[in-house]
Structure formats: structure tokens, C-alpha cells
Coordinates of C-alpha atoms and ligand atoms in Angstrom, one line a residue:
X1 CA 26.7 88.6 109.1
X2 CA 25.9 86.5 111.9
X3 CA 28.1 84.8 114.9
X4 CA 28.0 81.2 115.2
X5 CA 25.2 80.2 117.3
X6 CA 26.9 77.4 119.7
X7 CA 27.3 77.4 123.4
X8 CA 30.4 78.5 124.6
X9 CA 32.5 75.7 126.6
X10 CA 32.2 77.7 129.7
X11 CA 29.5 80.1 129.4
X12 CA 29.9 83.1 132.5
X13 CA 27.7 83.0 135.3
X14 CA 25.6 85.9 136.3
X15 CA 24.3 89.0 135.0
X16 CA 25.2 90.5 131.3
X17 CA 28.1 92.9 132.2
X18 CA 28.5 96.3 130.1
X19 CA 32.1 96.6 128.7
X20 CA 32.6 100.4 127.3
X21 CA 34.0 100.4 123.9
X22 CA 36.2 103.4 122.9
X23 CA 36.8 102.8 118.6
X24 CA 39.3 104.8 117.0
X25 CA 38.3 104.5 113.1
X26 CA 35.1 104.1 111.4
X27 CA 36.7 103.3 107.5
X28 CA 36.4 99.8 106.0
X29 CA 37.1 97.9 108.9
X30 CA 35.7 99.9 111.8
X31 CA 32.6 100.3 110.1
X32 CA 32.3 96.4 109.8
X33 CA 32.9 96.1 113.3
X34 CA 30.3 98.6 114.8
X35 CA 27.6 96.4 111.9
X36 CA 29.0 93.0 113.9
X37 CA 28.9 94.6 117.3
X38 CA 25.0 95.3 116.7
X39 CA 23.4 92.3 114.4
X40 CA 25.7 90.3 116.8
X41 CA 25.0 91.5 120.0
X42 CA 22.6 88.8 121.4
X43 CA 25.3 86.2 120.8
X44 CA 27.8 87.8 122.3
X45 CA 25.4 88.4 125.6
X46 CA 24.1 84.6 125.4
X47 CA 27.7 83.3 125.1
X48 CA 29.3 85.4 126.8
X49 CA 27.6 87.6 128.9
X50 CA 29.3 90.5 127.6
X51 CA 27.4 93.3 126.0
X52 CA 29.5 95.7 124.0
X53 CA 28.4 99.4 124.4
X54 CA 30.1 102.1 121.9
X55 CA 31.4 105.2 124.0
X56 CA 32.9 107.0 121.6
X57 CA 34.2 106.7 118.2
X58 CA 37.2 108.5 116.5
X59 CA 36.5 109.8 112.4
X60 CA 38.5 112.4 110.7
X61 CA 35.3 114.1 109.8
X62 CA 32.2 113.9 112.1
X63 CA 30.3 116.0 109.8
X64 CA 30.6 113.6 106.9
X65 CA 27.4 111.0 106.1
X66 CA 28.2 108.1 107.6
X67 CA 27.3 104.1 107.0
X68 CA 26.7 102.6 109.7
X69 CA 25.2 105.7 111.4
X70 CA 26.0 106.6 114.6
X71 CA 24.5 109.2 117.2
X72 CA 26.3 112.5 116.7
X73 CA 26.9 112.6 120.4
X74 CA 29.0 109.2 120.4
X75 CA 31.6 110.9 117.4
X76 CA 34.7 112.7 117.6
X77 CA 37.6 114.1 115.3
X78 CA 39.2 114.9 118.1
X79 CA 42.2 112.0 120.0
X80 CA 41.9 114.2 123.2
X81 CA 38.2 114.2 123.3
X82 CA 38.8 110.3 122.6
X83 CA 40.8 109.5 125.1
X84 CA 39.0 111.7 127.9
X85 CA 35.8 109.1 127.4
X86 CA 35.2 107.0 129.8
X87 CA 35.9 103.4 128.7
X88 CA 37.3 99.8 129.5
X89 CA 38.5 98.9 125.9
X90 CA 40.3 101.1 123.4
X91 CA 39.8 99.1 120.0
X92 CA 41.8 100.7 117.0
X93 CA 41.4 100.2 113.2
X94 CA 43.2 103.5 112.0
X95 CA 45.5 101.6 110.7
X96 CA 49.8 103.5 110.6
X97 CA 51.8 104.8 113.6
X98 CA 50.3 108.2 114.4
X99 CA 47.8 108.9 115.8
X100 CA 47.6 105.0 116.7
X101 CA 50.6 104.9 118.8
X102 CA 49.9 108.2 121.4
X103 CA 45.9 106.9 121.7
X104 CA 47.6 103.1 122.6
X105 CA 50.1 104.4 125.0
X106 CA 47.5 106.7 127.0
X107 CA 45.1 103.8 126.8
X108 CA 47.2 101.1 128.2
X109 CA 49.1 103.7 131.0
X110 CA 45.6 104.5 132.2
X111 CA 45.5 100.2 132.6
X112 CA 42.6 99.9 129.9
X113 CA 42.8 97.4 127.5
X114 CA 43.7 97.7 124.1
X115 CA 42.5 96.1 121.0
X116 CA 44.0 97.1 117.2
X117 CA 44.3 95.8 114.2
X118 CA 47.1 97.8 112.9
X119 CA 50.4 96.1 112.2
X120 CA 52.7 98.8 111.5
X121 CA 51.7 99.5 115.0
X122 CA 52.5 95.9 116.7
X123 CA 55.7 95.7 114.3
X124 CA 57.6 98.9 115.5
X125 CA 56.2 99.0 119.3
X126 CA 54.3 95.5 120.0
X127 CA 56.7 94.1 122.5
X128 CA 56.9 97.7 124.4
X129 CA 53.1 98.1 124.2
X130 CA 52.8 94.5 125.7
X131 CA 55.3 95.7 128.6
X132 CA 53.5 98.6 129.2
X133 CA 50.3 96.9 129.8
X134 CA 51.6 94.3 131.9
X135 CA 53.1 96.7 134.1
X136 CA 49.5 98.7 134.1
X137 CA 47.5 96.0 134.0
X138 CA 46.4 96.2 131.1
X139 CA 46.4 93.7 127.9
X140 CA 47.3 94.3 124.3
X141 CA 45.5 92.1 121.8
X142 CA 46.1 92.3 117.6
X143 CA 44.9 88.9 116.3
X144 CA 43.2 91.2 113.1
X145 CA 46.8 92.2 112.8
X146 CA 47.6 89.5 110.8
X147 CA 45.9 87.4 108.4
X148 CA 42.2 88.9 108.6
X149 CA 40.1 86.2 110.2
X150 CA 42.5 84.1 110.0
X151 CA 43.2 82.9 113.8
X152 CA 47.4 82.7 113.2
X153 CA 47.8 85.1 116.3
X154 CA 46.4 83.3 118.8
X155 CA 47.3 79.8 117.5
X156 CA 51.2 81.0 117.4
X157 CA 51.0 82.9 120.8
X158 CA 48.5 80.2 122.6
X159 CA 48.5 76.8 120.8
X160 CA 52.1 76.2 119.6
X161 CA 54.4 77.8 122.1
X162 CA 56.0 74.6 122.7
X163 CA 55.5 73.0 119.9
X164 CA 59.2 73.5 118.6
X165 CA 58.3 76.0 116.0
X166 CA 61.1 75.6 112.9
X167 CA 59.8 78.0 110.8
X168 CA 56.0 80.1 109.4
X169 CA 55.7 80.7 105.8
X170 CA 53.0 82.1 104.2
X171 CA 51.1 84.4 101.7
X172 CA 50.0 87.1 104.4
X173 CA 49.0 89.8 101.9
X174 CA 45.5 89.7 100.1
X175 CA 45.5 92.7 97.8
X176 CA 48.7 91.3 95.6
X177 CA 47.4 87.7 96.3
X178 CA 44.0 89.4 94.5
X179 CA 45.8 91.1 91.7
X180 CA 48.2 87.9 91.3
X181 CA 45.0 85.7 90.7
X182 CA 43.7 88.1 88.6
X183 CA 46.8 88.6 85.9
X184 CA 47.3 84.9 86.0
X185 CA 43.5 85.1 84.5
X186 CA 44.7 87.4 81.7
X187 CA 43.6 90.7 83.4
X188 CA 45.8 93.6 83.6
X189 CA 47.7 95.1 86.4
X190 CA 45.6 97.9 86.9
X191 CA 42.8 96.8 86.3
X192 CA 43.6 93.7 89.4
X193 CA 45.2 96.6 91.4
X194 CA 41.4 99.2 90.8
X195 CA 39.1 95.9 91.9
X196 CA 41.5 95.1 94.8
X197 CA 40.7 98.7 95.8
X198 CA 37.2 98.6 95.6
X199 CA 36.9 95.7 97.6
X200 CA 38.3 97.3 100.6
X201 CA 41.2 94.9 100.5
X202 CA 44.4 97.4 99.8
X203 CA 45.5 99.8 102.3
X204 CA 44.9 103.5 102.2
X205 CA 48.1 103.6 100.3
X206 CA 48.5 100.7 98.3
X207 CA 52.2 100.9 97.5
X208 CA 52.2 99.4 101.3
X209 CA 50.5 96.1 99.7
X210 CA 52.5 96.3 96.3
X211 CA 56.4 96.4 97.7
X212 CA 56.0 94.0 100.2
X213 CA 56.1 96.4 103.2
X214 CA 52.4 94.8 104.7
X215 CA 53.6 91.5 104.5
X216 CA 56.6 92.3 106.1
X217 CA 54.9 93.8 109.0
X218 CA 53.0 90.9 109.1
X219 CA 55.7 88.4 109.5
X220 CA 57.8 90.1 112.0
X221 CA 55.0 89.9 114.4
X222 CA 54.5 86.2 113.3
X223 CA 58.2 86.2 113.8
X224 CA 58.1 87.5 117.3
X225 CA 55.2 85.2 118.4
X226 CA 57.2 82.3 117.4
X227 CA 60.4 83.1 118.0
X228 CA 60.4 86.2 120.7
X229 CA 62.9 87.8 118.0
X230 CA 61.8 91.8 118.7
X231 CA 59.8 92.5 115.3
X232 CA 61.8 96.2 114.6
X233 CA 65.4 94.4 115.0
X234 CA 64.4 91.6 112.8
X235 CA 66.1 92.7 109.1
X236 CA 63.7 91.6 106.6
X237 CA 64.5 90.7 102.9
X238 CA 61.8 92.4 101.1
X239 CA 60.8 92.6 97.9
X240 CA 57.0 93.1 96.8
X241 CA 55.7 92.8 93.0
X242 CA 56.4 96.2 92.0
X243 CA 57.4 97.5 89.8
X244 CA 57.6 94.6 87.2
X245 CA 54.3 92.3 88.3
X246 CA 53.7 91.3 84.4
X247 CA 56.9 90.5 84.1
X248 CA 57.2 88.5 87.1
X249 CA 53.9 86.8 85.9
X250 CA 55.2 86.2 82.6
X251 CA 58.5 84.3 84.4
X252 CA 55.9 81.8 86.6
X253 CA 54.0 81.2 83.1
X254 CA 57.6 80.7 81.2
X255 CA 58.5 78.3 84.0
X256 CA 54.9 76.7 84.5
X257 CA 54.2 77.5 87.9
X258 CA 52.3 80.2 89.4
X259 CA 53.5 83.6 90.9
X260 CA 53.0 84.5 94.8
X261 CA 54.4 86.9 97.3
X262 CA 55.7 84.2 99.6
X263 CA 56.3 86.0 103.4
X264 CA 58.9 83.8 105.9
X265 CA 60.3 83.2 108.9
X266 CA 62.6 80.4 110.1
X267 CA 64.7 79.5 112.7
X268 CA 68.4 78.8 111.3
X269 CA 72.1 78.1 113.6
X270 CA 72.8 82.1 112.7
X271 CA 69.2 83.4 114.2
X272 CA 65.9 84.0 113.1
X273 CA 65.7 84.8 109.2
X274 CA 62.9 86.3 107.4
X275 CA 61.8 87.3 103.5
X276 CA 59.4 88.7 101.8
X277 CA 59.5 87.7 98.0
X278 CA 58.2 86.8 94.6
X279 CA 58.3 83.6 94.5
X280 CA 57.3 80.6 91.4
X281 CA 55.6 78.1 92.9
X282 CA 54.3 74.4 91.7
X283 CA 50.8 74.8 90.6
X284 CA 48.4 72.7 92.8
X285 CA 51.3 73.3 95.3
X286 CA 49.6 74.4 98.9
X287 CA 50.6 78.3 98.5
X288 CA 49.9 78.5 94.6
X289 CA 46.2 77.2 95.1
X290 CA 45.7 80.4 97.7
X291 CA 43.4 82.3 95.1
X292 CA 42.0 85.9 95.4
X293 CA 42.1 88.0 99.1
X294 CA 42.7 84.9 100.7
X295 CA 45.7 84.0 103.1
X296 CA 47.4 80.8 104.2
X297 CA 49.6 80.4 106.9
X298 CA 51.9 76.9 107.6
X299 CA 53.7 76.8 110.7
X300 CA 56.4 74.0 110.5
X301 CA 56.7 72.4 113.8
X302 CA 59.0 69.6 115.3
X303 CA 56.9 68.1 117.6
X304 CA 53.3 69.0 115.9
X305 CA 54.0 68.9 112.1
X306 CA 53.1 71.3 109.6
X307 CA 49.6 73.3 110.5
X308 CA 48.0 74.8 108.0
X309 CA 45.6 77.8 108.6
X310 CA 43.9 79.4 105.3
X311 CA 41.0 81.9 105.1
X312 CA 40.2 85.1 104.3
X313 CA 43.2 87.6 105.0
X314 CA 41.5 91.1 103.6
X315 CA 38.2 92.7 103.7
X316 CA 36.1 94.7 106.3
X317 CA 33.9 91.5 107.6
X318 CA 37.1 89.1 108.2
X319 CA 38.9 91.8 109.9
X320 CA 36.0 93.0 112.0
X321 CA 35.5 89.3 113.4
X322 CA 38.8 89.0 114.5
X323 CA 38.9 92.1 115.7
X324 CA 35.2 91.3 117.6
X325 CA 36.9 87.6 119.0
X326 CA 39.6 89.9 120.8
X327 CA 37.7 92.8 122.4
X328 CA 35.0 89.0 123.7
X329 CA 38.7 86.9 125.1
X330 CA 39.7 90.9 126.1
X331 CA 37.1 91.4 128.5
X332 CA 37.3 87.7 129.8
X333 CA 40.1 88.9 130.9
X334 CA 42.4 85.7 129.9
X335 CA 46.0 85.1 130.0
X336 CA 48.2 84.1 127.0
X337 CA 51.7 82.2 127.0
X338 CA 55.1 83.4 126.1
X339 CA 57.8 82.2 123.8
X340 CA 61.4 81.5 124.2
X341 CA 64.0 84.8 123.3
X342 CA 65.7 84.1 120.1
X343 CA 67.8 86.2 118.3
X344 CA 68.0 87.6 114.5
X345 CA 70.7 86.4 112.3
X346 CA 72.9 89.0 111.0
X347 CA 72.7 86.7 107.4
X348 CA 70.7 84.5 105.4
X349 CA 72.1 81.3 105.5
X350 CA 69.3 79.3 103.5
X351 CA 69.9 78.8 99.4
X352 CA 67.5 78.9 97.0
X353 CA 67.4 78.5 93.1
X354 CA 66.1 81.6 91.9
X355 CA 64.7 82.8 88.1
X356 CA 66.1 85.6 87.2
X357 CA 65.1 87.7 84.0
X358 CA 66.6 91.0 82.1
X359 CA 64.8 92.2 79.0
X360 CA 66.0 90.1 75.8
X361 CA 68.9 92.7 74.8
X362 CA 70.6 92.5 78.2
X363 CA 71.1 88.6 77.8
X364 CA 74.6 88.5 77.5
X365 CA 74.8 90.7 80.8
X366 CA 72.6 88.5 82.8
X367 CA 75.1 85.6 81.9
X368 CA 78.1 87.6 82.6
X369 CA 77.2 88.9 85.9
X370 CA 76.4 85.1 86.9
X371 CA 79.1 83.8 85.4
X372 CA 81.4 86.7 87.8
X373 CA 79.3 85.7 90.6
X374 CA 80.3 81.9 89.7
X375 CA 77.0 80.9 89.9
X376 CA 75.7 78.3 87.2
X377 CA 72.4 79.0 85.9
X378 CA 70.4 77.3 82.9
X379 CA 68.4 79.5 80.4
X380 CA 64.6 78.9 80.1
X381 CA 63.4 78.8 76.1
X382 CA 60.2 81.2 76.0
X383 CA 58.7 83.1 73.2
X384 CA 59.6 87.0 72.9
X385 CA 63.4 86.6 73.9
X386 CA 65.4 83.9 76.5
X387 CA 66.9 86.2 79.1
X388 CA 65.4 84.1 81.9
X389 CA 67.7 81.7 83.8
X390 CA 67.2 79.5 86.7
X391 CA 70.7 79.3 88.8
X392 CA 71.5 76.6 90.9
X393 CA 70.7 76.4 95.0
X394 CA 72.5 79.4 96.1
X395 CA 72.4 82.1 99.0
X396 CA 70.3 85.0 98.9
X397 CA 74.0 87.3 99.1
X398 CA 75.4 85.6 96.2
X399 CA 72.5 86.4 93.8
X400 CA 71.7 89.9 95.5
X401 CA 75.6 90.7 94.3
X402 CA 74.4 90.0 90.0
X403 CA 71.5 92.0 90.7
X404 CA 73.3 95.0 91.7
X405 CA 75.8 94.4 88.9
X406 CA 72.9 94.2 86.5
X407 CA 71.5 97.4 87.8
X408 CA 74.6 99.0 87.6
X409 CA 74.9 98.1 84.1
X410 CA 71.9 99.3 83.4
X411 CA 69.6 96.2 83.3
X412 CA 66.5 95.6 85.1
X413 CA 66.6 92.2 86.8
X414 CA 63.5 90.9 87.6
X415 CA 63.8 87.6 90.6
X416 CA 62.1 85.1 91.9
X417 CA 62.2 82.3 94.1
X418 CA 62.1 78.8 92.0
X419 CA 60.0 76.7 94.2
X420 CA 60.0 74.1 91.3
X421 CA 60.1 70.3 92.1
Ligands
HSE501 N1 45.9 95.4 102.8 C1 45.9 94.2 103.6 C2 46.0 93.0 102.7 C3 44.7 94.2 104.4 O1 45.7 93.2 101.5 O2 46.3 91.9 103.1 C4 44.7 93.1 105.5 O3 45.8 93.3 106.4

């Protein structure tokens, strides 16, 4: 793991100054970072003039063998302890609201800066968090929020502010981009789902990955950084790849495309919109060719065109850079941009087609619950049965109405977004 080796535009003049790291977490990610912090510590110094030294660092067990190793002196299990060190950055990679939220609240009232990568976090409290350290004089920074090493944070909150942001789509979530890959290979669900694990890509509880709920933390904060829309008052349409994913594989094959969990947000007449969904995509198309852990963001801009960031959105090392680039710009102490307020719309007014499928011996439901929807819809000829349909362009309410009238008759509907040219 190494830092890349070229001057910084404006190197710092002077002597190397000491910034005192406090790190909450030492699991996957923080455990990368405290590896990057050392093998990288001359670049940081020579580019930066910054040299990172750890204070203290927060692990459920102190006790337990550790890699990296750190002196027993420096670890704690205890937040109190934690926050009683003295330090000028609080970095966090525990990763869900509690413990995270009290240790980023005392660190930002006590004006330090504050550095996480945890986007539950920055989805339910990042605009108070960001309040609060303005008014202490403090800054919040999440860039490994979102999208790994990706930089989407900085290029949203920095870069195209005034670009005239229409809309960001994306696949923002690496374990079911992994597993999707994976199935599409012939491998089974659990199987994808174990080696997803192993990697370090999937959360501590993966269901978060598997219904959607990661990637629609993700894009809220996307959707506040483009929009200003508040991330906990934006409604999101969510739906991950459980608990069907072979059958939703089996639709994309039926259909020749390829299966993603497609995350968006767009600006519409209503308000901000946003969805998290299944969706069956063109192959060779920009989001079906995402393989594996990897993320791609497109931000769809009026007076920049489409941008197109892609990389590596899981896994300790990507996480740990980002996270590494935010504690550097942190303690440079520089100043970021705001967008304009929008609001979230109370509807979705977009239509889609959509592919919906029932088991073969609900066919004649899945056409009657259309059909009372009025929405026209043409069957798909497959092997094994042809309860699969593609409607016509339709809103997200009119389909979500034959869904619950399938369920209530006792089908299971499976959907997806046809994304077929
Ligand atoms: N579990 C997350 C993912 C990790 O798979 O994308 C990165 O946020």
C-alpha cells in the first residue's frame, strides 16, 4: 500500500506539524487505516507536512490479539476514556448510530474535527453534525461514507455545486454488486453472499447490504450534497435483492440483460426523488459492466454533462484511503461549498417499464392484477413457465398497487426496472 509519490500543488511551508489522531474502531476498515497511516507516513510529512500521531484507539475488546498491533497504552474499550484523550481529530469507522453519534457530538462540541466513514451516521444526523461544527468550529468530513475510494463526496460537495446537477445514479453498494457478478457467473447465492463476507466487503450485518438499506444511506447523502434535500426527510423507494436474488437473476437472463441494484436521485417539478431498486440493465451498458465490489457513480449535469466516477466502493484499503485523504484536507484546515435547499417530493413522478414475475401457477393473477391496474404489459417466452411481463412506461404508484394485489392474493411478485433499449 503506498500513497502516490507526487508533489502536492502547494506543499505547506515550515516544520512537520503533529496532528493527534483519536480512532474509534480497529475492524476491517480501521485496521487498514492505522497500516496506511504508518507505511504512508513519509508521504504524508513530505506532501503535506502533516504527521499523523495515534492518541488513542476505541476496540470492543482490548485484550483480544490484534492485527495491526498497537501499544496497549494507546487502546480503549471504553467511549469515555476515548473522548477524555487529548486530540485534534476524532476519526470513526464503527460503523451504526450508537456509540458513533454521542463520540461525534462530544467531539465536534469540544470544536475538534471529525472524520467518519459511517453513513447511517451522516444520513440521520449529517446536516445537524455539520451545524454543530460550524458553530464550534469544527468540521465534519465523510468522503469514505460513500462509494469507498471513490472521491463522489468531494466532487458533489466541491466540484459540481454549480454545475446544475439533474440527477446522480449509481450502483453504491459493493457486497450485492459482488454477489450479482458472481450468480450471473453461475455461482450460488450463498456461496456469492460467504466470499462477499470474507472479503471484508459486507457490513457486520449483511441484511443492511442485501435489502437495499446501505445504498439507500448512501444516496441520501449524495442526495443532500447535490440537492441540500435533508437526507432523513428524503422518502426513499427501496428495495434490495432479497429475498428472491435468483429469481431476479433469472428475469435479467430471460430478458438478456444483466441484473444491478441501481441507487437514484433526481431533481423532478414535485422535488427531489430517490430509489433504490433491482434493476435489468443493457449488457455492455455503463452500470451493467460495473463488475465485483466495485461502484460507479454518474452525476447528470446541465452545464457539465454526465461525469462518471467508478472504482472500488468496498474493502478495508479503499475505505481507509479515503478515509486517510479527509483526516490530510481536515487538518489543512480547508473550506467546502454549499448547495442550493431543495425539497423532497411527496411522489414519484418518473415512469418506468418494469419486469415483473410470479411463479408459473400465479400467471393468470399477474395478468389480472395488471389488467385492474390498466396497465398493458407483454409476456416474455422463457423456459420453466412465462409468468414474466414487461408493462409499458408507467409510474412507480401504479405498479406498486398490482404488487400489493399480488401479495394479497397470495403471489410473490418479483420487480425490476426494464432498462432495455
Ligand atoms: N457494505 C458496504 C458495501 C461497504 O458493500 O458497499 C462500503 O460502504
Amino acid at each position: 500500500m503506498s500513497i502516490v509519490s507526487v508533489p502536492a500543488v502547494d506543499v505547506p511551508r515550515g516544520r512537520t506539524r503533529t496532528v493527534r489522531v483519536a480512532l474509534a474502531g480497529c475492524g476491517v476498515v480501521g485496521g487498514s487505516l492505522v497500516r496506511l497511516i504508518r507505511s504512508g507516513h513519509a508521504e504524508v510529512a513530505a506532501r503535506h507536512r502533516i504527521r499523523f500521531e495515534l492518541v488513542r484507539v476505541l476496540v470492543r475488546d482490548r485484550h483480544r490479539p490484534r492485527d495491526p498491533t498497537l501499544p496497549h497504552e494507546v487502546l480503549t474499550d471504553d467511549a469515555d476514556d476515548f473522548l477524555a484523550a487529548e486530540s485534534d481529530l476524532v476519526v470513526e469507522a464503527i460503523g451504526g448510530i450508537q456509540p458513533a453519534l454521542r463520540i461525534a457530538r462530544a467531539a465536534l462540541e469540544s470544536g475538534r474535527r471529525y472524520v467518519t466513514a459511517n453513513k447511517a451516521l451522516v444520513a440521520a444526523y449529517g446536516p445537524r453534525l455539520a451545524a454543530l461544527a460550524r458553530r464550534r468550529g469544527g468540521r465534519l468530513d465523510f468522503e469514505s461514507s460513500v462509494g469507498g475510494g471513490i472521491p463522489v463526496v468531494r466532487a458533489l460537495r466541491d466540484s459540481l455545486g454549480l454545475a446544475g446537477i439533474r440527477g446522480v445514479q449509481g450502483v453504491l453498494n459493493g457486497t450485492t454488486n459482488f454477489i450479482l457478478t458472481r450468480m450471473a457467473e453461475g455461482r450460488p447465492y450463498a456461496g456469492a453472499l460467504a466470499a462477499a463476507r470474507a472479503e471484508g466487503f459486507a457490513e457486520a450485518d449483511p441484511i443492511r447490504d442485501l435489502d437495499g438499506t446501505d445504498a439507500a444511506e448512501k444516496i441520501s447523502i449524495l442526495a443532500w450534497l447535490a440537492f441540500g434535500v435533508r437526507p432523513d426527510t428524503l422518502p426513499i423507494r427501496r428495495r434490495g435483492i432479497v429475498p428472491h436474488a435468483e429469481r431476479l437473476v433469472r428475469d435479467a437472463r430471460a430478458l438478456g440483460g444483466a441484473m444491478r441494484l441501481v441507487a437514484e436521485c433526481v431533481r423532478t417539478s414535485d422535488g427531489v426523488v430517490a430509489s433504490v431498486e433491482p434493476a435489468i440493465l443493457q449488457l455492455g451498458s455503463e452500470l451493467a459492466s460495473i463488475q465485483d465490489e466495485q461502484n460507479l457513480v454518474i452525476v447528470d449535469t446541465e452545464r457539465n454533462g454526465r461525469i462518471r466516477l467508478a472504482g472500488p466502493g468496498a474493502g478495508g484499503d479503499p475505505t481507509a484511503s479515503a478515509l486517510l485523504g479527509d483526516m490530510v484536507r481536515s487538518s489543512l484546515r480547508l473550506r467546502s461549498g454549499a448547495g442550493a435547499v431543495k425539497r423532497a417530493a411527496t411522489r414519484d413522478p418518473r415512469t418506468s417499464r418494469w419486469a415483473v414475475s410470479v411463479e408459473g401457477h400465479h400467471e393468470e393473477r399477474l395478468r389480472a392484477a395488471l389488467r385492474m391496474a390498466g396497465i398493458s404489459a407483454a409476456p416474455v417466452r422463457r423456459s420453466g413457465g412465462t409468468g414474466l411481463v414487461v408493462t409499458e412506461p408507467v409510474a412507480w404508484q401504479s405498479i406498486a398497487d398490482s404488487i400489493a394485489r399480488l401479495e394479497a392474493w397470495g403471489a410473490e411478485p418479483v420487480v425490476s426496472r426494464y432498462e432495455m433499449v
